[in-house]
XYZ file of C-alpha atoms in Angstrom:
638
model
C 0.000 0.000 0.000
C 1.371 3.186 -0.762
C 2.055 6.188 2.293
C -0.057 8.822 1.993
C 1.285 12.076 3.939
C -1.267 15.371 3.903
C 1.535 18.139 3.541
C -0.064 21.185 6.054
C -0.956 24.393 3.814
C 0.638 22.120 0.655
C -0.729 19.502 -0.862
C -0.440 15.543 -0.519
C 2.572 13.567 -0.802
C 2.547 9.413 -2.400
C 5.209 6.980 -1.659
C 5.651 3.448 -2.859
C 8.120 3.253 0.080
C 9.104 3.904 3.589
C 11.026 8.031 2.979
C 12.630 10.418 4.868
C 11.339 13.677 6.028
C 13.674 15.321 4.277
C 12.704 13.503 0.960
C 9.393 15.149 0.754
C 10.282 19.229 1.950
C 9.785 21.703 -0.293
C 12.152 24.470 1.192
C 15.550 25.086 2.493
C 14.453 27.051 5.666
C 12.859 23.406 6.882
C 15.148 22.658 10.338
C 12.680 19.485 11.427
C 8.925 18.612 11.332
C 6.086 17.649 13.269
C 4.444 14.416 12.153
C 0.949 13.088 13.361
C 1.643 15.489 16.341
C 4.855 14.376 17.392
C 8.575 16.762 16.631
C 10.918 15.021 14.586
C 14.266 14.899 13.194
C 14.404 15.819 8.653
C 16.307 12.307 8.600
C 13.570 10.182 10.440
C 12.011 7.714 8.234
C 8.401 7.404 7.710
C 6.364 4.875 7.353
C 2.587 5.414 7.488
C -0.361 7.429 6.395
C -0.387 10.778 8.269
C -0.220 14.758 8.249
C 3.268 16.785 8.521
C 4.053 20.115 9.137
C 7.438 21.550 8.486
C 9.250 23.716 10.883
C 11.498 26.401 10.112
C 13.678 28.674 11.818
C 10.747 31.183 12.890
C 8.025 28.557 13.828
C 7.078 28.871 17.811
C 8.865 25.062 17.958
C 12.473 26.095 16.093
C 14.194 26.891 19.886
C 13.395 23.116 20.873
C 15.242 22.212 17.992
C 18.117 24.988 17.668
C 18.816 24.730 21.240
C 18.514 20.931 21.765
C 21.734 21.132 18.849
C 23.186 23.661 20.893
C 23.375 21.381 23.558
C 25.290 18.614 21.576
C 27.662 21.451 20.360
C 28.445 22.337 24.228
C 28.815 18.612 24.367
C 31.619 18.300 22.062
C 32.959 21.829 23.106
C 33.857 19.991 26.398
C 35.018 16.803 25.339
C 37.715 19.211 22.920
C 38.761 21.124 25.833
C 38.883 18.447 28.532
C 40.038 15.436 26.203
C 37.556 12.946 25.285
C 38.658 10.411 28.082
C 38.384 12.919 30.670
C 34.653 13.227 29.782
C 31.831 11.345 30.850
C 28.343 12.311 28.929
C 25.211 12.410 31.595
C 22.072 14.619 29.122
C 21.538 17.418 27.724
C 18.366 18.482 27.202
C 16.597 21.580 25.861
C 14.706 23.543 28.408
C 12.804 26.805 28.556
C 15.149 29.769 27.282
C 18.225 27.759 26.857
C 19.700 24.162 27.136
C 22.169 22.185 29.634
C 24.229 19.558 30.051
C 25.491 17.250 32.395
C 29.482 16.341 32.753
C 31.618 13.996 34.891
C 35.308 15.408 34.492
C 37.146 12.376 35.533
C 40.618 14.789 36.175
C 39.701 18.125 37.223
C 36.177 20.291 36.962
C 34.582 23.059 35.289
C 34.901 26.073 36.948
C 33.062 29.270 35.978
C 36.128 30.765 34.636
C 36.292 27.851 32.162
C 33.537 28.789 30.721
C 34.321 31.401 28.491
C 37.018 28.911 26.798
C 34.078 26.584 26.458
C 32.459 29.401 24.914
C 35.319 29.813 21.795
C 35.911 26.233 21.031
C 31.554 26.197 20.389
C 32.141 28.899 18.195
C 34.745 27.363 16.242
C 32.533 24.588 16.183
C 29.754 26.891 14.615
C 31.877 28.518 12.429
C 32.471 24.839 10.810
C 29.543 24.287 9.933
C 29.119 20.283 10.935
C 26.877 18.619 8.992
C 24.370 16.518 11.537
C 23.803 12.929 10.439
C 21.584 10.048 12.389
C 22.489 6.856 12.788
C 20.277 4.301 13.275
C 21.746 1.043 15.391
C 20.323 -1.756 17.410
C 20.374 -1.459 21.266
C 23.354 -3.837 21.694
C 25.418 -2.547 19.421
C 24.829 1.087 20.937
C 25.706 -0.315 24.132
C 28.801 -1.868 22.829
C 29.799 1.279 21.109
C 29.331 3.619 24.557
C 31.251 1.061 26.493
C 33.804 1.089 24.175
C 33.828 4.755 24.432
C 33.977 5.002 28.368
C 30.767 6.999 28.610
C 28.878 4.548 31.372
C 25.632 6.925 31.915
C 24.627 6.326 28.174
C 24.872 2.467 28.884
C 22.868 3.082 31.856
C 20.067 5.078 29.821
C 20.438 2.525 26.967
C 20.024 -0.315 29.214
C 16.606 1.134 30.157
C 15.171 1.771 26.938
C 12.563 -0.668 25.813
C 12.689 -0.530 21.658
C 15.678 -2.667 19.923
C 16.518 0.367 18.204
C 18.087 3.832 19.366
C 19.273 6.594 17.076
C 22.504 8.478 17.676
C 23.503 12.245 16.328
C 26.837 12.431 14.912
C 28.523 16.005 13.680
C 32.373 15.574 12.606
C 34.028 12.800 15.450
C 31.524 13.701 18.209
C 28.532 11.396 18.434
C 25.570 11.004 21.255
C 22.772 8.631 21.922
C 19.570 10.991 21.446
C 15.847 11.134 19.807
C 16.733 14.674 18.542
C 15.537 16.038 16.405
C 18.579 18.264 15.525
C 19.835 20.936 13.190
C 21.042 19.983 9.427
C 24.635 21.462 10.645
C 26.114 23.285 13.668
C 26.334 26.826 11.653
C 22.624 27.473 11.354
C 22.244 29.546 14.664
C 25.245 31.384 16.057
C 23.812 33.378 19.111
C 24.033 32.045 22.498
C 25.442 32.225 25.930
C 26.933 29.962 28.769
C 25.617 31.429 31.781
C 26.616 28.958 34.782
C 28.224 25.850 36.103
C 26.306 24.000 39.250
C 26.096 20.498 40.911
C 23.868 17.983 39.965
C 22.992 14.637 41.208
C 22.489 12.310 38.120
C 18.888 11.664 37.545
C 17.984 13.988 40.266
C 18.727 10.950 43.071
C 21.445 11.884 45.517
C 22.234 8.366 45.841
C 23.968 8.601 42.907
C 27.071 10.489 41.897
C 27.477 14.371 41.623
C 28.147 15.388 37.873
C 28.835 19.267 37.090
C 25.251 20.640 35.110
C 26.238 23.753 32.647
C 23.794 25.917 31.488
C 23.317 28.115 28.394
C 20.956 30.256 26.176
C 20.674 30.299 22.567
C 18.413 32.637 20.420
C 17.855 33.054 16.427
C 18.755 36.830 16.592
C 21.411 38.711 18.282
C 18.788 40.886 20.137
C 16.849 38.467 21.537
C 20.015 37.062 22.731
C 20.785 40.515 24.391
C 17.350 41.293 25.878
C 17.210 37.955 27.598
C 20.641 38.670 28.921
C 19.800 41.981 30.101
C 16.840 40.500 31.772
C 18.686 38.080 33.832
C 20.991 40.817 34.622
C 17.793 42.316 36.152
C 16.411 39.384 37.893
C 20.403 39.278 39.146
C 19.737 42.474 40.867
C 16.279 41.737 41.774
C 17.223 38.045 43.599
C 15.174 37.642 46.634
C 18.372 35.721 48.151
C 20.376 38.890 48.182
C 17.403 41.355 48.917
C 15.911 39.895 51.799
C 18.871 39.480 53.924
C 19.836 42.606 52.671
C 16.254 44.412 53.789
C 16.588 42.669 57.090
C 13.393 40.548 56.128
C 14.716 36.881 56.663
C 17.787 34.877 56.614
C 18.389 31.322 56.868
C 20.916 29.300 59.055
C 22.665 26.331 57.222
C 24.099 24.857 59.982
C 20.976 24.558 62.389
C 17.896 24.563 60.216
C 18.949 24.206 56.224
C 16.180 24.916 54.274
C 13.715 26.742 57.463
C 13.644 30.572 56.765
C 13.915 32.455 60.306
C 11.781 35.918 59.940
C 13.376 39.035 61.278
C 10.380 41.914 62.439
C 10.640 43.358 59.540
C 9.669 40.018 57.665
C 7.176 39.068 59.631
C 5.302 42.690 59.356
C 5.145 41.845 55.839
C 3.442 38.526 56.722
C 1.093 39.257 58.939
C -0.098 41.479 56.501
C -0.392 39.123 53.680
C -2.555 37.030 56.087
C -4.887 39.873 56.990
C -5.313 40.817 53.836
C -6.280 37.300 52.632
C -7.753 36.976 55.857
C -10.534 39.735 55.409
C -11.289 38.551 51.736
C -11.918 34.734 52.861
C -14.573 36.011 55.611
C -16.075 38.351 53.382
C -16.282 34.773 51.089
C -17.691 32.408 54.005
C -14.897 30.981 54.655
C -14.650 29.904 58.344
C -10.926 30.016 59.649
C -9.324 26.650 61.906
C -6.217 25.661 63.289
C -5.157 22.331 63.166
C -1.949 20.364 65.051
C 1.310 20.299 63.435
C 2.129 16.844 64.951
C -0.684 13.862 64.511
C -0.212 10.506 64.534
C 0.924 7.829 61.772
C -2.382 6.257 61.606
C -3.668 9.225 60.003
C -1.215 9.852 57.719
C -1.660 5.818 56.154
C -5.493 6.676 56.307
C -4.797 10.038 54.081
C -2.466 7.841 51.277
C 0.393 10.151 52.357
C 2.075 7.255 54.560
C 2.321 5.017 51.451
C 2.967 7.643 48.955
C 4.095 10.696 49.841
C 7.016 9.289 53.450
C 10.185 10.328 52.237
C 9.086 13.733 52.215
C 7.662 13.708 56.039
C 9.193 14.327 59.279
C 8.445 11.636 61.827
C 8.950 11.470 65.545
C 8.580 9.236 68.485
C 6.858 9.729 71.990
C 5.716 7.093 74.267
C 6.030 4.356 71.740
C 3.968 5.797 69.160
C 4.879 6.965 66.063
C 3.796 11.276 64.800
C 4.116 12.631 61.634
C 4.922 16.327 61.499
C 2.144 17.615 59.340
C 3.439 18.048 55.341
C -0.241 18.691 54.117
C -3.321 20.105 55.864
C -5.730 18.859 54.136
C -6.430 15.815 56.748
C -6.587 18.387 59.842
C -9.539 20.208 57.732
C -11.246 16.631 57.488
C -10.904 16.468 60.959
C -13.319 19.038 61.724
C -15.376 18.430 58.791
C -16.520 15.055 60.707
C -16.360 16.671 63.808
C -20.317 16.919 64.252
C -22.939 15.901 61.426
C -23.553 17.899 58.316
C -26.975 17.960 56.245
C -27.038 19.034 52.597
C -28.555 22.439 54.343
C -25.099 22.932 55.495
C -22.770 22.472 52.495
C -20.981 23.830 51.497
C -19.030 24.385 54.141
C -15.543 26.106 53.577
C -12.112 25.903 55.959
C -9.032 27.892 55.675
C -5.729 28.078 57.807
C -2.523 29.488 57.675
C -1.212 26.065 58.123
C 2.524 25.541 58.772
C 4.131 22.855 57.263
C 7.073 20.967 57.057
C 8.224 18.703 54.070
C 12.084 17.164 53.233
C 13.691 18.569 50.270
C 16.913 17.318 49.181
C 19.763 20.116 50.384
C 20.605 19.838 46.351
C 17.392 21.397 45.331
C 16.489 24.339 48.757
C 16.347 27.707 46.891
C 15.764 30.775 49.447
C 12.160 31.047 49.915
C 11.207 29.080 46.489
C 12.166 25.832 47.583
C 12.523 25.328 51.741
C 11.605 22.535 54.506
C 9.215 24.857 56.361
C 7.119 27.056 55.021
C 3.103 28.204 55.600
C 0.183 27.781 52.680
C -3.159 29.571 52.532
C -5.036 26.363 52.649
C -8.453 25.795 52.230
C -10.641 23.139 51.768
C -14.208 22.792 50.491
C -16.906 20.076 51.287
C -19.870 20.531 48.652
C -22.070 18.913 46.150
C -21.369 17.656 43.261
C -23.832 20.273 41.546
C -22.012 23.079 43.893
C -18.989 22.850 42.386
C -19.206 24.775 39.351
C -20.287 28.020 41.676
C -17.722 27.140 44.452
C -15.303 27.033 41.708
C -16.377 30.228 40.256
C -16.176 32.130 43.655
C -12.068 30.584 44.085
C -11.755 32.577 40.663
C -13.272 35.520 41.945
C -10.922 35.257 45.436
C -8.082 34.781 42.433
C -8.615 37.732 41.257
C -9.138 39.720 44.352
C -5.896 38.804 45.710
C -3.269 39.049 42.717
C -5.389 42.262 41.348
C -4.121 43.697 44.725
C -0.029 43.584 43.859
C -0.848 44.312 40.570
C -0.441 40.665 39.053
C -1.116 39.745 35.444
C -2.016 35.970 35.705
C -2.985 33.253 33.172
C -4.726 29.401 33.865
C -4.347 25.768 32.845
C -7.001 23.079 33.166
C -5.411 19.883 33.395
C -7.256 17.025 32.772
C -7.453 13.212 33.834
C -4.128 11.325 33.679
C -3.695 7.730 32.860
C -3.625 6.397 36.137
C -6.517 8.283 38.355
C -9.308 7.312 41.270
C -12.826 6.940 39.977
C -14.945 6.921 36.833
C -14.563 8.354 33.541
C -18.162 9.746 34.000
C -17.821 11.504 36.898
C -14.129 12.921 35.873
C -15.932 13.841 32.895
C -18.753 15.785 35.158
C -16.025 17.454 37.391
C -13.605 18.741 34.242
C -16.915 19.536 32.838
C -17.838 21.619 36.068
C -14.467 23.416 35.801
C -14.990 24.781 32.214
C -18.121 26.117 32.966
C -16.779 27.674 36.022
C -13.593 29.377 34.062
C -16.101 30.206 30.945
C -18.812 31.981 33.423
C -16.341 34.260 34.866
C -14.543 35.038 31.469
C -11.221 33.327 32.742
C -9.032 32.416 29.891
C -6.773 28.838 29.541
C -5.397 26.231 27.815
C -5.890 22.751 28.544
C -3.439 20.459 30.035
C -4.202 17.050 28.464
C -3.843 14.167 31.474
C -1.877 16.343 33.904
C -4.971 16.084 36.619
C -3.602 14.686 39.805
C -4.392 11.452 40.379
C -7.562 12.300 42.078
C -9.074 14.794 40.167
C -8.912 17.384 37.681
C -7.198 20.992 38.523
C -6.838 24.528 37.641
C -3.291 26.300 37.880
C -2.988 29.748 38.004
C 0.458 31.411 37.262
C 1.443 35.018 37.728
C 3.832 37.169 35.628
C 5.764 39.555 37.225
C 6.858 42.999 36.652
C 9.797 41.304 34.612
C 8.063 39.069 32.552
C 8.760 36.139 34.356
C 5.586 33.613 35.348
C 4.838 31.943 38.633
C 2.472 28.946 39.329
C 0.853 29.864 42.512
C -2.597 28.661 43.267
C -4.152 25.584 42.699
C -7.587 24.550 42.766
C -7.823 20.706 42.817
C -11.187 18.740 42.674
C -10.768 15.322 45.090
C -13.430 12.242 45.291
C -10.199 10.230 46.969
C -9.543 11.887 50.598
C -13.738 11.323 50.837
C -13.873 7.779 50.001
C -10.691 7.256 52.402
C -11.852 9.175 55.404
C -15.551 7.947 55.030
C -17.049 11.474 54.570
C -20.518 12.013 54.365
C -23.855 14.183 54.273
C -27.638 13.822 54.945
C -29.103 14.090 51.729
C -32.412 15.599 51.553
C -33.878 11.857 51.309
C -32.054 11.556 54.768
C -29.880 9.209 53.101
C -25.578 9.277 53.558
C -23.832 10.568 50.282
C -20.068 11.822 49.985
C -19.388 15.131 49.214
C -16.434 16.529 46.774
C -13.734 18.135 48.652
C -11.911 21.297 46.697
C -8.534 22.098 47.678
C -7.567 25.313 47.067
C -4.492 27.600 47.858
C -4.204 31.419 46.130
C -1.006 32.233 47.919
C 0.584 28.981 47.669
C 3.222 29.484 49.968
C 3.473 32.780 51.986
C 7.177 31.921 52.122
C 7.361 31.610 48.179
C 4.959 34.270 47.718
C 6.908 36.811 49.296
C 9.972 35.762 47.851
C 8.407 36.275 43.918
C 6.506 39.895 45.668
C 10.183 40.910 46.627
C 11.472 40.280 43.210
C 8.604 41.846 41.482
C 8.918 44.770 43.766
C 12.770 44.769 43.789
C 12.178 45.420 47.572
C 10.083 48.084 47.388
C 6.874 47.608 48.515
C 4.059 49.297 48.303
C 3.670 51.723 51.265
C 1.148 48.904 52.945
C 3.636 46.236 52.970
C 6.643 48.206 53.799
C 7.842 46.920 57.429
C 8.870 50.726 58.335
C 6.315 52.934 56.040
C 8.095 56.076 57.292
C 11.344 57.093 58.596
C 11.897 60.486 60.467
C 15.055 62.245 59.863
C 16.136 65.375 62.671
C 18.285 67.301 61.070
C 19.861 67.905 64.680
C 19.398 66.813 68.096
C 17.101 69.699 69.111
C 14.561 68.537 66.555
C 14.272 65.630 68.460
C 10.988 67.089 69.913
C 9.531 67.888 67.049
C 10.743 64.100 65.511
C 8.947 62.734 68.442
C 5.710 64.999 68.167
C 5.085 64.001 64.661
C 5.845 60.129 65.302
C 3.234 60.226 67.731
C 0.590 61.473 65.142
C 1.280 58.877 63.129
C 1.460 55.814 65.625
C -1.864 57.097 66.742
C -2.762 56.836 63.179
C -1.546 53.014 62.827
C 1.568 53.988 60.298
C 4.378 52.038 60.896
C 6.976 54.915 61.726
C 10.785 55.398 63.160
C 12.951 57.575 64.234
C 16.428 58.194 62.535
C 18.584 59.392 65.397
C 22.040 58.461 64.663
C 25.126 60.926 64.941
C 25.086 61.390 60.774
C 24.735 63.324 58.186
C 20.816 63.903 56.510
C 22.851 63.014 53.450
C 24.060 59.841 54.713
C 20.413 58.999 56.365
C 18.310 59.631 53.290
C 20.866 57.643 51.173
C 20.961 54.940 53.965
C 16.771 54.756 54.033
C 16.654 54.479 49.824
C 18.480 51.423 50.436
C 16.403 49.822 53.108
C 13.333 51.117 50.553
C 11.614 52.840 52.932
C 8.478 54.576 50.983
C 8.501 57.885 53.239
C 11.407 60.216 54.387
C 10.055 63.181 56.302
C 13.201 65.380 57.038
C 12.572 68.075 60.008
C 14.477 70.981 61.340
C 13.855 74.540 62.199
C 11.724 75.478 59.569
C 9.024 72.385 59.398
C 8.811 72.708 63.618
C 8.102 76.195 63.394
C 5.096 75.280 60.715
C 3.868 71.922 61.810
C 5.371 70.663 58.522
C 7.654 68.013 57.119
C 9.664 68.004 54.161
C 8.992 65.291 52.202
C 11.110 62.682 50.207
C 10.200 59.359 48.541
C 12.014 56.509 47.479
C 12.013 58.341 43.744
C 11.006 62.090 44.524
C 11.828 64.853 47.035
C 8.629 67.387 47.565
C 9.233 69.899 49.426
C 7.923 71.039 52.933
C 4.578 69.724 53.657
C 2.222 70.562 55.833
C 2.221 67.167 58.666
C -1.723 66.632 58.196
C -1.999 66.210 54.410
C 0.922 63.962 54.845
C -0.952 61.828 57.202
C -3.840 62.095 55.188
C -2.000 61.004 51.998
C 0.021 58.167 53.462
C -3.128 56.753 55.656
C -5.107 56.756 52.409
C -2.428 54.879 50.924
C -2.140 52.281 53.634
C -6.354 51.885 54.046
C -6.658 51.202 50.194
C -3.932 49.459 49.987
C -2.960 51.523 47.389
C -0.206 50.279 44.651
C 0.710 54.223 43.705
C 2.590 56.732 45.815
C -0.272 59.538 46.675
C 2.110 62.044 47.209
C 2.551 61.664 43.421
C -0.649 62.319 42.341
């Protein structure tokens, strides 16, 4: 039977035979193809009826390909520089922005001063222009070829591949087990970057040996190249690692308690009013508040699933022969209370949140400041309802959505992801619940994309992510439809027919992580806050020690008025104290001497304007406003 392959936007193309890609495109610009919905290489061979579409250099898929090349290039850079017995291959995969690859040097390491030398010997690589062939070969021969070669992690990875044949990407004497696909030749795209050298455990398991992971960017045009570097030049400057130390908001202490943040006053200000904001909004949305332990015993944790599934990750201790489990989730404490006393239909749904803290084990290798720690606090919240509720309840966690990241001036998009392969329950009723999250999403005007069979295993789920003022994009809250914790935990409701049914149970966070959260508001911010999250909204600056008075008779107006104020009263200059409150980012500087006592004014700075003198009651008036709206603008400014 002859192939039949529907050519996108060109026609149909009839073979007798199995034929390359590469056989059948119709232009030079073609760098790979997509094929029955699947990226591959120009010199794959196919053999069946389907549809292709060609890729070229400007199609939304060309960095997958261009970087996942650039990789291979690194790859050989290395092995040129190092010698090729000194190198042991791990991967090297494309990823967003850029590309990586992992390296055991068996007689010396990469240091971050090597890097620009890796840098020239992939441009000379470039500049050769290195045709890109595949090579098809069984499994055992591949394996006999890498062991012959001294690269032991691509027998490993061969090993564990299930087809008899692998393919292998070869450009001049440098070749590499990989599916590609890959670049005709190495000269095609000449704009990149090495940007770093780090550990990393291969496969992720720290069981097994460190290898050294360098990272690099690649772009089509020279300017993209430089606005991406000039953007991590700005996240550089903006890292919350660096700033919050720096700000005096938290630090963390390696050597007793890796991985815990410790929050300074000024930190915790900031949380307490991240709470009370959320706080306020959760009431106003029926949400009754609980607190539930942080230790609880083992037997709930193996009734919850998280003893079988989720242990390595827990903390456990021991107390009069009985085994606890420091709380990683708090989604069993809620179902605590939920069958605490009975509940009829009349009552759901019924709605929990806590600022719950937590505690989970993260590998040392992967704790990042505030994005990735041991400790940390969510917004949780669950929901008991209805299966006919859910579509509303789900419609009002939108609504909170957008209440809260409206408020730090968030621009946020969605995913739906849908059942996965292996999941609890019925295709009907995970068709009922997805179903119930569309119509929730469509009836506020929310828009997303679908994430085919990335549900969790017991139930569908709506991501939100936020970008920041950079560009960059969180995932933050979550909104999870479960029929498992119910079934486990033997949750119920009087129905109207005074018969038992379960309920659904929606778990929901908006913050995520307070921790997290306030590390990505710090980098969005650059550490300055909006005047209502600022841990000191105004500093007082006498210009000399017999203005104290006057310092102290205008702090009092605003204590009374519930601004977070100090006193400057060190033995410097107003130069040096201005210069020295910029840096700490504090929104208000009110300078006073002779001339604002003897008017009952202030003269006013900001962190980006000075103002002039100022008469102390519109001042309060302006910054009060500020702090009771929460407002994201400076109201001196306006």
């Amino acid at each position: 039977m002859p192939i039949k392959v529907k050519i996108k936007n060109d026609g149909e193309f009839i073979s007798e035979k199995p034929v390359q890609i590469r056989e059948i495109i119709r232009s030079d610009e073609v760098i790979a193809a997509v094929f029955n919905g699947k990226l591959i290489d120009l010199r794959s061979t196919i053999d069946s009826d389907g549809e292709v579409e060609f890729i070229d250099l400007f199609h939304e898929l060309a960095p997958e390909v261009y970087r996942h090349t650039m990789s291979h290039i690194l790859a050989q850079a290395v092995m040129n520089v190092y010698g090729k017995k000194n190198v042991r291959l791990g991967i090297g995969p494309a990823i967003e922005n850029g590309f990586y690859y992992d390296f055991e040097i068996l007689n010396g390491k990469i240091t971050e001063e090597d890097l620009s030398r890796i840098e020239e010997e992939m441009k000379k690589i470039i500049e050769q222009n290195i045709p890109v062939e595949r090579i098809e070969m069984s499994k055992d021969d591949a394996i006999s070829f890498m062991t012959e070669k001294d690269q032991p992690y691509k027998v490993e990875l061969l090993k564990e591949i299930q087809d008899n044949k692998v393919t292998l990407f070869k450009q001049g004497d440098f070749v590499d087990l990989c599916r590609g696909p890959h670049m005709p030749s190495t000269g095609m795209v000449k704009h990149f970057k090495l940007l770093s050298v780090s550990g990393a455990y291969w496969k992720g398991d720290e069981k097994n040996p460190m290898l050294q992971r360098v990272y690099g960017t690649a772009f089509l045009r020279q300017e993209e190249l430089k606005n991406y570097l000039d953007l991590l030049e700005e996240a550089r400057k903006r890292d919350h690692r660096k700033l919050g130390p720096a700000l005096d908001i938290f630090f963390i202490d390696f050597d007793v308690a890796a991985g815990m943040p410790v929050f300074t006053p000024n930190g915790t200000v900031i949380l307490k009013e991240l709470m009370e904001f959320s706080r306020q909004l959760h009431i106003e949305y029926g949400y009754e508040e609980v607190m539930t332990p942080l230790v609880m015993s083992e037997k709930l944790w193996r009734m919850s699933g998280h003893w079988e599934h989720y242990k390595e990750n827990m903390y456990f201790t021991t107390k009069e022969e009985q085994q606890f489990a420091i709380k990683p989730m708090n989604c069993p404490g809620h179902i605590l209370v939920y069958k605490n006393k009975p509940v009829s239909y009349r009552d759901l749904p019924v709605r929990f949140f806590e600022f719950g803290k937590v505690h989970r084990y993260e590998r040392s290798g992967v704790l990042h400041g505030l994005f990735r720690v041991r400790s940390f606090t969510q917004d949780d919240a669950h929901i008991f309802c209805r299966i006919d509720q859910v579509e509303n309840e789900i419609a009002g966690v939108i609504n909170l959505v957008h209440r809260i990241y409206s408020q730090f001036g968030f621009d946020y998009s969605a995913e739906l992801s849908t059942m996965p392969e292996d999941h609890m329950g019925d295709e009907a009723t995970w068709e009922k619940a997805t179903e119930a999250l569309r119509k929730a999403m469509e009836s506020v005007g929310l828009q997303y994309v679908v994430k085919e069979k990335e549900g969790a295993f017991y139930g569908p789920k709506i991501d939100f992510h936020v970008r920041d003022s950079i560009g960059r994009t969180w995932q933050c809250a979550t909104i999870q439809l479960d029929f498992l914790m119910p079934q486990r935990f033997g949750l119920v409701y009087t129905s109207m027919d005074g018969k038992y049914q379960q309920p659904v149970m929606i778990h929901r966070a908006i913050y995520g992580s307070l921790e997290r959260f306030l590390g990505i508001l710090i980098e969005h911010y650059a550490g300055a806050f909006p005047t209502w999250l600022a841990p000191v909204q105004v500093i007082i600056i006498p210009i000399a020690d017999r203005h104290f008075e006057y310092a102290e008779k205008v702090k009092s107006e605003f204590v009374k008025n519930g601004v977070r104020v100090k006193i400057d009263a060190r033995r410097e200059t107003v130069g040096y104290k201005i210069r020295d409150a910029q840096s700490m980012k504090i929104p208000y500087m009110l300078v006073v001497g002779d001339r604002e006592a003897d008017s009952e004014a202030v003269s006013v700075r900001t962190r980006g304007s000075d103002f002039g003198s100022k008469p102390v009651k519109l001042v309060l008036e302006k910054i009060t406003e500020e702090i009771a709206t929460r407002s994201l603008k400076n109201l001196m400014e306006e």
